[in-house]
Amino acid sequence: QVQVVESGGGSVQPGGSLNLSCEVSGFSSEYYAIGWFRQAPGSEREAVSCISSEGRAYYADSVKGRFAISRDNAKNTVFLQMNSLQPEDTAVYYCAKVCWHDYVDILRPISPGELNAWGQGTLVTISS
């Protein structure tokens, strides 16, 4: 059973930064990559970013250049540094398996309907 400890959410003004962290236990896969998806009220789930065990990353177009994902394999922890936050980034962020490796080993996001949270998520609110 996968267990996660998610933290780092909060409320900041537009242009601000937050750093999310997710400590994961009970998960091991060569096919899936861990990361973050988000869900805003009234919206479908969106794969935000993921990182492979070798450190390759995927980013949604909406966050490229603003978010950076990293991992500490020794601590089984994944981080998401979020900069230049905007109101449209407001959502609950969930740590989960977010991507899969295709047949040429490119990271692809899991479709929204198949994204499933491991934990309660952490709320990120961007507001002036």
CSV table of N, CA and C in Angstrom, one decimal:
chain,number,residue,atom,x,y,z
A,1,GLN,N,0.8,-1.2,0.0
A,1,GLN,CA,0.0,0.0,0.0
A,1,GLN,C,0.9,1.2,0.0
A,2,VAL,N,0.6,2.1,-0.9
A,2,VAL,CA,1.4,3.4,-1.0
A,2,VAL,C,0.9,4.4,0.0
A,3,GLN,N,1.9,4.9,0.7
A,3,GLN,CA,1.6,6.0,1.6
A,3,GLN,C,2.4,7.2,1.3
A,4,VAL,N,1.8,8.4,1.5
A,4,VAL,CA,2.5,9.6,1.2
A,4,VAL,C,2.3,10.6,2.3
A,5,VAL,N,3.3,11.5,2.4
A,5,VAL,CA,3.2,12.6,3.3
A,5,VAL,C,3.4,13.9,2.5
A,6,GLU,N,2.4,14.6,2.2
A,6,GLU,CA,2.4,15.8,1.3
A,6,GLU,C,2.5,17.0,2.2
A,7,SER,N,3.3,18.0,1.8
A,7,SER,CA,3.3,19.2,2.5
A,7,SER,C,3.8,20.4,1.6
A,8,GLY,N,3.7,21.6,2.1
A,8,GLY,CA,4.2,22.7,1.4
A,8,GLY,C,3.2,23.7,0.8
A,9,GLY,N,1.9,23.3,0.8
A,9,GLY,CA,0.9,24.2,0.2
A,9,GLY,C,0.7,25.4,1.1
A,10,GLY,N,-0.1,26.3,0.6
A,10,GLY,CA,-0.3,27.5,1.3
A,10,GLY,C,-1.0,28.6,0.4
A,11,SER,N,-1.0,29.8,1.0
A,11,SER,CA,-1.6,30.9,0.2
A,11,SER,C,-0.5,32.0,0.0
A,12,VAL,N,-0.3,32.4,-1.3
A,12,VAL,CA,0.6,33.4,-1.6
A,12,VAL,C,0.0,34.3,-2.6
A,13,GLN,N,0.6,35.5,-2.8
A,13,GLN,CA,0.2,36.4,-3.8
A,13,GLN,C,0.7,36.1,-5.2
A,14,PRO,N,0.1,36.5,-6.2
A,14,PRO,CA,0.6,36.3,-7.5
A,14,PRO,C,2.1,36.7,-7.6
A,15,GLY,N,2.8,35.9,-8.3
A,15,GLY,CA,4.3,36.1,-8.4
A,15,GLY,C,5.1,35.4,-7.3
A,16,GLY,N,4.4,34.9,-6.4
A,16,GLY,CA,5.1,34.2,-5.2
A,16,GLY,C,5.5,32.8,-5.6
A,17,SER,N,6.1,32.2,-4.5
A,17,SER,CA,6.7,30.8,-4.7
A,17,SER,C,6.2,29.9,-3.6
A,18,LEU,N,6.2,28.7,-3.9
A,18,LEU,CA,5.9,27.6,-2.9
A,18,LEU,C,6.7,26.4,-3.3
A,19,ASN,N,7.1,25.6,-2.3
A,19,ASN,CA,7.8,24.4,-2.6
A,19,ASN,C,7.0,23.2,-1.9
A,20,LEU,N,6.5,22.3,-2.7
A,20,LEU,CA,5.8,21.2,-2.2
A,20,LEU,C,6.7,20.0,-2.1
A,21,SER,N,6.4,19.2,-1.1
A,21,SER,CA,7.2,18.0,-0.9
A,21,SER,C,6.3,16.8,-0.7
A,22,CYS,N,6.8,15.6,-1.1
A,22,CYS,CA,6.0,14.4,-1.0
A,22,CYS,C,7.0,13.3,-0.6
A,23,GLU,N,6.8,12.7,0.5
A,23,GLU,CA,7.6,11.6,0.9
A,23,GLU,C,6.7,10.3,0.7
A,24,VAL,N,7.3,9.4,-0.1
A,24,VAL,CA,6.5,8.3,-0.6
A,24,VAL,C,7.1,7.0,0.0
A,25,SER,N,6.2,6.1,0.4
A,25,SER,CA,6.6,4.8,0.8
A,25,SER,C,5.7,3.8,0.2
A,26,GLY,N,6.2,2.6,-0.1
A,26,GLY,CA,5.4,1.5,-0.7
A,26,GLY,C,5.2,1.5,-2.2
A,27,PHE,N,6.0,2.3,-2.9
A,27,PHE,CA,5.8,2.4,-4.3
A,27,PHE,C,7.1,2.1,-5.0
A,28,SER,N,7.1,1.3,-6.0
A,28,SER,CA,8.2,1.0,-6.8
A,28,SER,C,7.8,0.5,-8.2
A,29,SER,N,8.2,1.2,-9.3
A,29,SER,CA,7.8,0.9,-10.6
A,29,SER,C,8.8,1.4,-11.6
A,30,GLU,N,9.0,0.6,-12.7
A,30,GLU,CA,9.9,1.0,-13.8
A,30,GLU,C,9.1,1.6,-14.9
A,31,TYR,N,7.8,1.5,-14.8
A,31,TYR,CA,6.8,1.9,-15.8
A,31,TYR,C,6.3,3.3,-15.6
A,32,TYR,N,6.0,3.6,-14.3
A,32,TYR,CA,5.4,4.8,-13.9
A,32,TYR,C,6.4,5.8,-13.3
A,33,ALA,N,6.1,7.1,-13.4
A,33,ALA,CA,6.9,8.1,-12.7
A,33,ALA,C,6.1,8.9,-11.8
A,34,ILE,N,6.6,9.2,-10.6
A,34,ILE,CA,5.9,9.9,-9.6
A,34,ILE,C,5.9,11.4,-9.9
A,35,GLY,N,4.9,12.1,-9.4
A,35,GLY,CA,4.9,13.5,-9.6
A,35,GLY,C,3.7,14.1,-8.9
A,36,TRP,N,3.2,15.2,-9.5
A,36,TRP,CA,2.1,15.9,-9.0
A,36,TRP,C,1.0,16.2,-10.1
A,37,PHE,N,-0.2,16.0,-9.6
A,37,PHE,CA,-1.3,16.5,-10.5
A,37,PHE,C,-2.1,17.4,-9.6
A,38,ARG,N,-2.9,18.2,-10.2
A,38,ARG,CA,-3.8,19.2,-9.5
A,38,ARG,C,-5.2,19.2,-10.0
A,39,GLN,N,-6.0,19.6,-9.1
A,39,GLN,CA,-7.4,19.8,-9.5
A,39,GLN,C,-8.0,21.0,-8.8
A,40,ALA,N,-8.5,21.9,-9.7
A,40,ALA,CA,-9.2,23.1,-9.2
A,40,ALA,C,-10.7,22.8,-9.2
A,41,PRO,N,-11.4,23.6,-8.4
A,41,PRO,CA,-12.8,23.4,-8.3
A,41,PRO,C,-13.5,23.5,-9.6
A,42,GLY,N,-14.3,22.5,-10.0
A,42,GLY,CA,-15.0,22.6,-11.3
A,42,GLY,C,-14.2,22.2,-12.5
A,43,SER,N,-12.9,21.8,-12.3
A,43,SER,CA,-12.1,21.4,-13.4
A,43,SER,C,-11.6,20.0,-13.3
A,44,GLU,N,-11.2,19.5,-14.4
A,44,GLU,CA,-10.7,18.1,-14.4
A,44,GLU,C,-9.3,18.1,-13.9
A,45,ARG,N,-8.8,16.9,-13.5
A,45,ARG,CA,-7.5,16.7,-13.0
A,45,ARG,C,-6.5,17.0,-14.1
A,46,GLU,N,-5.3,17.6,-13.7
A,46,GLU,CA,-4.3,17.9,-14.7
A,46,GLU,C,-3.0,17.4,-14.2
A,47,ALA,N,-2.3,16.7,-15.0
A,47,ALA,CA,-0.9,16.2,-14.7
A,47,ALA,C,0.0,17.4,-14.8
A,48,VAL,N,0.6,17.8,-13.7
A,48,VAL,CA,1.5,19.0,-13.7
A,48,VAL,C,2.9,18.6,-14.0
A,49,SER,N,3.5,17.7,-13.3
A,49,SER,CA,4.9,17.3,-13.5
A,49,SER,C,5.1,16.0,-12.9
A,50,CYS,N,6.2,15.3,-13.5
A,50,CYS,CA,6.6,14.0,-12.9
A,50,CYS,C,8.1,13.9,-13.2
A,51,ILE,N,8.7,13.0,-12.4
A,51,ILE,CA,10.1,12.8,-12.6
A,51,ILE,C,10.4,11.3,-12.5
A,52,SER,N,11.3,10.8,-13.4
A,52,SER,CA,11.6,9.4,-13.4
A,52,SER,C,12.7,9.1,-12.4
A,53,SER,N,13.0,7.9,-12.1
A,53,SER,CA,14.0,7.5,-11.2
A,53,SER,C,15.4,8.0,-11.6
A,54,GLU,N,15.6,8.2,-12.9
A,54,GLU,CA,16.9,8.7,-13.4
A,54,GLU,C,16.9,10.2,-13.4
A,55,GLY,N,15.8,10.9,-13.0
A,55,GLY,CA,15.8,12.3,-13.0
A,55,GLY,C,15.2,13.0,-14.2
A,56,ARG,N,14.7,12.3,-15.2
A,56,ARG,CA,14.1,13.0,-16.3
A,56,ARG,C,12.7,13.5,-15.9
A,57,ALA,N,12.3,14.6,-16.4
A,57,ALA,CA,11.1,15.3,-16.0
A,57,ALA,C,10.2,15.6,-17.1
A,58,TYR,N,8.9,15.6,-16.8
A,58,TYR,CA,7.8,16.1,-17.7
A,58,TYR,C,7.2,17.3,-17.0
A,59,TYR,N,6.8,18.3,-17.8
A,59,TYR,CA,6.0,19.4,-17.3
A,59,TYR,C,4.9,19.7,-18.2
A,60,ALA,N,3.7,20.0,-17.7
A,60,ALA,CA,2.6,20.5,-18.5
A,60,ALA,C,3.0,21.8,-19.0
A,61,ASP,N,2.5,22.1,-20.2
A,61,ASP,CA,2.8,23.4,-20.9
A,61,ASP,C,2.4,24.6,-20.0
A,62,SER,N,1.4,24.4,-19.2
A,62,SER,CA,0.9,25.5,-18.3
A,62,SER,C,1.9,25.9,-17.2
A,63,VAL,N,2.9,25.0,-17.0
A,63,VAL,CA,3.8,25.3,-15.9
A,63,VAL,C,5.3,25.4,-16.3
A,64,LYS,N,5.5,25.1,-17.6
A,64,LYS,CA,6.9,25.1,-18.1
A,64,LYS,C,7.6,26.4,-17.8
A,65,GLY,N,8.8,26.3,-17.3
A,65,GLY,CA,9.6,27.6,-17.1
A,65,GLY,C,9.3,28.2,-15.7
A,66,ARG,N,8.3,27.7,-15.0
A,66,ARG,CA,7.9,28.2,-13.7
A,66,ARG,C,8.1,27.2,-12.6
A,67,PHE,N,7.8,26.0,-12.9
A,67,PHE,CA,7.9,24.9,-11.9
A,67,PHE,C,9.1,24.1,-12.2
A,68,ALA,N,9.7,23.5,-11.1
A,68,ALA,CA,10.8,22.6,-11.2
A,68,ALA,C,10.6,21.4,-10.3
A,69,ILE,N,10.7,20.2,-10.8
A,69,ILE,CA,10.6,19.0,-10.0
A,69,ILE,C,11.9,18.4,-9.7
A,70,SER,N,12.1,17.8,-8.6
A,70,SER,CA,13.3,17.2,-8.2
A,70,SER,C,13.0,16.0,-7.2
A,71,ARG,N,14.0,15.2,-7.0
A,71,ARG,CA,13.8,14.1,-6.1
A,71,ARG,C,15.0,13.8,-5.3
A,72,ASP,N,14.8,13.3,-4.1
A,72,ASP,CA,15.9,12.8,-3.2
A,72,ASP,C,15.6,11.3,-3.1
A,73,ASN,N,16.3,10.5,-3.8
A,73,ASN,CA,16.0,9.1,-3.8
A,73,ASN,C,16.3,8.4,-2.4
A,74,ALA,N,17.3,9.0,-1.8
A,74,ALA,CA,17.7,8.4,-0.5
A,74,ALA,C,16.6,8.6,0.6
A,75,LYS,N,15.8,9.7,0.4
A,75,LYS,CA,14.7,10.0,1.3
A,75,LYS,C,13.3,9.7,0.7
A,76,ASN,N,13.3,9.1,-0.5
A,76,ASN,CA,12.1,8.8,-1.2
A,76,ASN,C,11.1,10.0,-1.2
A,77,THR,N,11.7,11.1,-1.5
A,77,THR,CA,10.9,12.3,-1.5
A,77,THR,C,11.0,13.1,-2.9
A,78,VAL,N,9.9,13.6,-3.3
A,78,VAL,CA,9.8,14.4,-4.5
A,78,VAL,C,9.4,15.8,-4.1
A,79,PHE,N,10.0,16.7,-4.8
A,79,PHE,CA,9.8,18.2,-4.5
A,79,PHE,C,9.2,18.8,-5.8
A,80,LEU,N,8.4,19.8,-5.6
A,80,LEU,CA,8.0,20.7,-6.7
A,80,LEU,C,8.1,22.1,-6.3
A,81,GLN,N,9.1,22.8,-6.9
A,81,GLN,CA,9.4,24.2,-6.6
A,81,GLN,C,8.5,25.0,-7.6
A,82,MET,N,7.6,25.8,-7.1
A,82,MET,CA,6.7,26.5,-7.9
A,82,MET,C,7.0,28.0,-7.8
A,83,ASN,N,7.4,28.6,-8.9
A,83,ASN,CA,7.7,30.0,-8.9
A,83,ASN,C,6.7,30.8,-9.8
A,84,SER,N,6.7,32.1,-9.7
A,84,SER,CA,5.8,32.9,-10.5
A,84,SER,C,4.4,32.4,-10.5
A,85,LEU,N,3.9,32.1,-9.4
A,85,LEU,CA,2.6,31.6,-9.2
A,85,LEU,C,1.5,32.6,-9.7
A,86,GLN,N,0.5,32.0,-10.3
A,86,GLN,CA,-0.6,32.8,-10.8
A,86,GLN,C,-1.9,32.3,-10.2
A,87,PRO,N,-3.0,33.1,-10.3
A,87,PRO,CA,-4.3,32.7,-9.7
A,87,PRO,C,-4.7,31.3,-10.4
A,88,GLU,N,-4.4,31.1,-11.6
A,88,GLU,CA,-4.9,29.9,-12.3
A,88,GLU,C,-4.1,28.7,-11.8
A,89,ASP,N,-3.1,28.9,-11.0
A,89,ASP,CA,-2.4,27.7,-10.3
A,89,ASP,C,-3.1,27.3,-9.1
A,90,THR,N,-4.1,28.0,-8.7
A,90,THR,CA,-4.9,27.6,-7.5
A,90,THR,C,-5.6,26.3,-7.6
A,91,ALA,N,-5.3,25.4,-6.7
A,91,ALA,CA,-5.8,24.0,-6.8
A,91,ALA,C,-5.4,23.2,-5.7
A,92,VAL,N,-5.9,22.0,-5.5
A,92,VAL,CA,-5.3,21.0,-4.6
A,92,VAL,C,-4.3,20.2,-5.4
A,93,TYR,N,-3.1,20.1,-4.9
A,93,TYR,CA,-2.0,19.4,-5.5
A,93,TYR,C,-1.9,18.0,-4.8
A,94,TYR,N,-1.8,17.0,-5.7
A,94,TYR,CA,-1.7,15.6,-5.2
A,94,TYR,C,-0.4,15.0,-5.7
A,95,CYS,N,0.2,14.3,-4.8
A,95,CYS,CA,1.3,13.4,-5.2
A,95,CYS,C,0.8,12.1,-5.6
A,96,ALA,N,1.3,11.6,-6.7
A,96,ALA,CA,0.8,10.3,-7.3
A,96,ALA,C,1.7,9.8,-8.4
A,97,LYS,N,1.3,8.7,-9.0
A,97,LYS,CA,2.0,8.3,-10.2
A,97,LYS,C,1.3,9.1,-11.3
A,98,VAL,N,2.1,9.9,-12.0
A,98,VAL,CA,1.5,10.9,-12.9
A,98,VAL,C,1.9,10.6,-14.4
A,99,CYS,N,3.0,9.9,-14.6
A,99,CYS,CA,3.4,9.7,-16.0
A,99,CYS,C,3.8,8.2,-16.2
A,100,TRP,N,3.9,7.8,-17.4
A,100,TRP,CA,4.4,6.5,-17.8
A,100,TRP,C,5.4,6.6,-18.9
A,101,HIS,N,6.2,5.6,-19.0
A,101,HIS,CA,7.3,5.5,-20.0
A,101,HIS,C,6.7,4.9,-21.3
A,102,ASP,N,6.7,5.6,-22.4
A,102,ASP,CA,6.2,4.9,-23.6
A,102,ASP,C,7.3,4.0,-24.2
A,103,TYR,N,7.0,3.4,-25.4
A,103,TYR,CA,7.9,2.4,-25.9
A,103,TYR,C,9.2,2.9,-26.4
A,104,VAL,N,9.4,4.2,-26.5
A,104,VAL,CA,10.7,4.8,-26.7
A,104,VAL,C,11.2,5.5,-25.5
A,105,ASP,N,10.6,5.2,-24.4
A,105,ASP,CA,11.1,5.7,-23.1
A,105,ASP,C,10.9,7.2,-22.9
A,106,ILE,N,9.9,7.8,-23.5
A,106,ILE,CA,9.5,9.2,-23.3
A,106,ILE,C,8.5,9.2,-22.2
A,107,LEU,N,8.6,10.1,-21.3
A,107,LEU,CA,7.6,10.3,-20.3
A,107,LEU,C,6.3,10.9,-20.8
A,108,ARG,N,5.2,10.2,-20.6
A,108,ARG,CA,3.9,10.7,-21.0
A,108,ARG,C,3.0,10.9,-19.8
A,109,PRO,N,2.2,11.9,-19.8
A,109,PRO,CA,1.3,12.1,-18.7
A,109,PRO,C,0.1,11.1,-18.7
A,110,ILE,N,-0.3,10.6,-17.6
A,110,ILE,CA,-1.4,9.8,-17.5
A,110,ILE,C,-2.7,10.6,-17.7
A,111,SER,N,-3.6,10.0,-18.4
A,111,SER,CA,-4.8,10.8,-18.7
A,111,SER,C,-5.6,11.2,-17.5
A,112,PRO,N,-6.3,12.4,-17.6
A,112,PRO,CA,-6.9,12.9,-16.4
A,112,PRO,C,-7.8,11.9,-15.6
A,113,GLY,N,-8.6,11.2,-16.4
A,113,GLY,CA,-9.5,10.2,-15.7
A,113,GLY,C,-8.8,9.1,-15.0
A,114,GLU,N,-7.6,8.9,-15.3
A,114,GLU,CA,-6.8,7.8,-14.6
A,114,GLU,C,-5.9,8.3,-13.5
A,115,LEU,N,-5.9,9.6,-13.3
A,115,LEU,CA,-5.0,10.1,-12.2
A,115,LEU,C,-5.7,9.8,-10.9
A,116,ASN,N,-5.0,9.2,-10.0
A,116,ASN,CA,-5.6,8.8,-8.7
A,116,ASN,C,-4.7,9.3,-7.5
A,117,ALA,N,-5.3,10.0,-6.6
A,117,ALA,CA,-4.5,10.5,-5.5
A,117,ALA,C,-4.1,9.4,-4.5
A,118,TRP,N,-2.9,9.5,-3.9
A,118,TRP,CA,-2.5,8.6,-2.9
A,118,TRP,C,-2.8,9.2,-1.5
A,119,GLY,N,-2.9,10.5,-1.4
A,119,GLY,CA,-3.1,11.2,-0.2
A,119,GLY,C,-4.2,12.2,-0.2
A,120,GLN,N,-4.3,13.1,0.7
A,120,GLN,CA,-5.3,14.1,0.8
A,120,GLN,C,-5.0,15.3,0.0
A,121,GLY,N,-3.7,15.4,-0.5
A,121,GLY,CA,-3.4,16.6,-1.3
A,121,GLY,C,-3.0,17.8,-0.4
A,122,THR,N,-2.5,18.8,-1.0
A,122,THR,CA,-2.2,20.0,-0.3
A,122,THR,C,-2.7,21.2,-1.1
A,123,LEU,N,-3.4,22.1,-0.4
A,123,LEU,CA,-4.0,23.2,-1.1
A,123,LEU,C,-3.1,24.4,-1.4
A,124,VAL,N,-3.1,24.8,-2.6
A,124,VAL,CA,-2.3,26.0,-3.1
A,124,VAL,C,-3.3,27.0,-3.5
A,125,THR,N,-3.2,28.2,-2.9
A,125,THR,CA,-4.1,29.3,-3.2
A,125,THR,C,-3.3,30.5,-3.6
A,126,ILE,N,-3.6,31.0,-4.8
A,126,ILE,CA,-2.9,32.2,-5.2
A,126,ILE,C,-3.9,33.3,-5.4
A,127,SER,N,-3.7,34.4,-4.5
A,127,SER,CA,-4.7,35.4,-4.5
A,127,SER,C,-4.0,36.7,-4.0
A,128,SER,N,-4.5,37.8,-4.6
A,128,SER,CA,-4.0,39.1,-4.1
A,128,SER,C,-4.9,39.7,-3.0
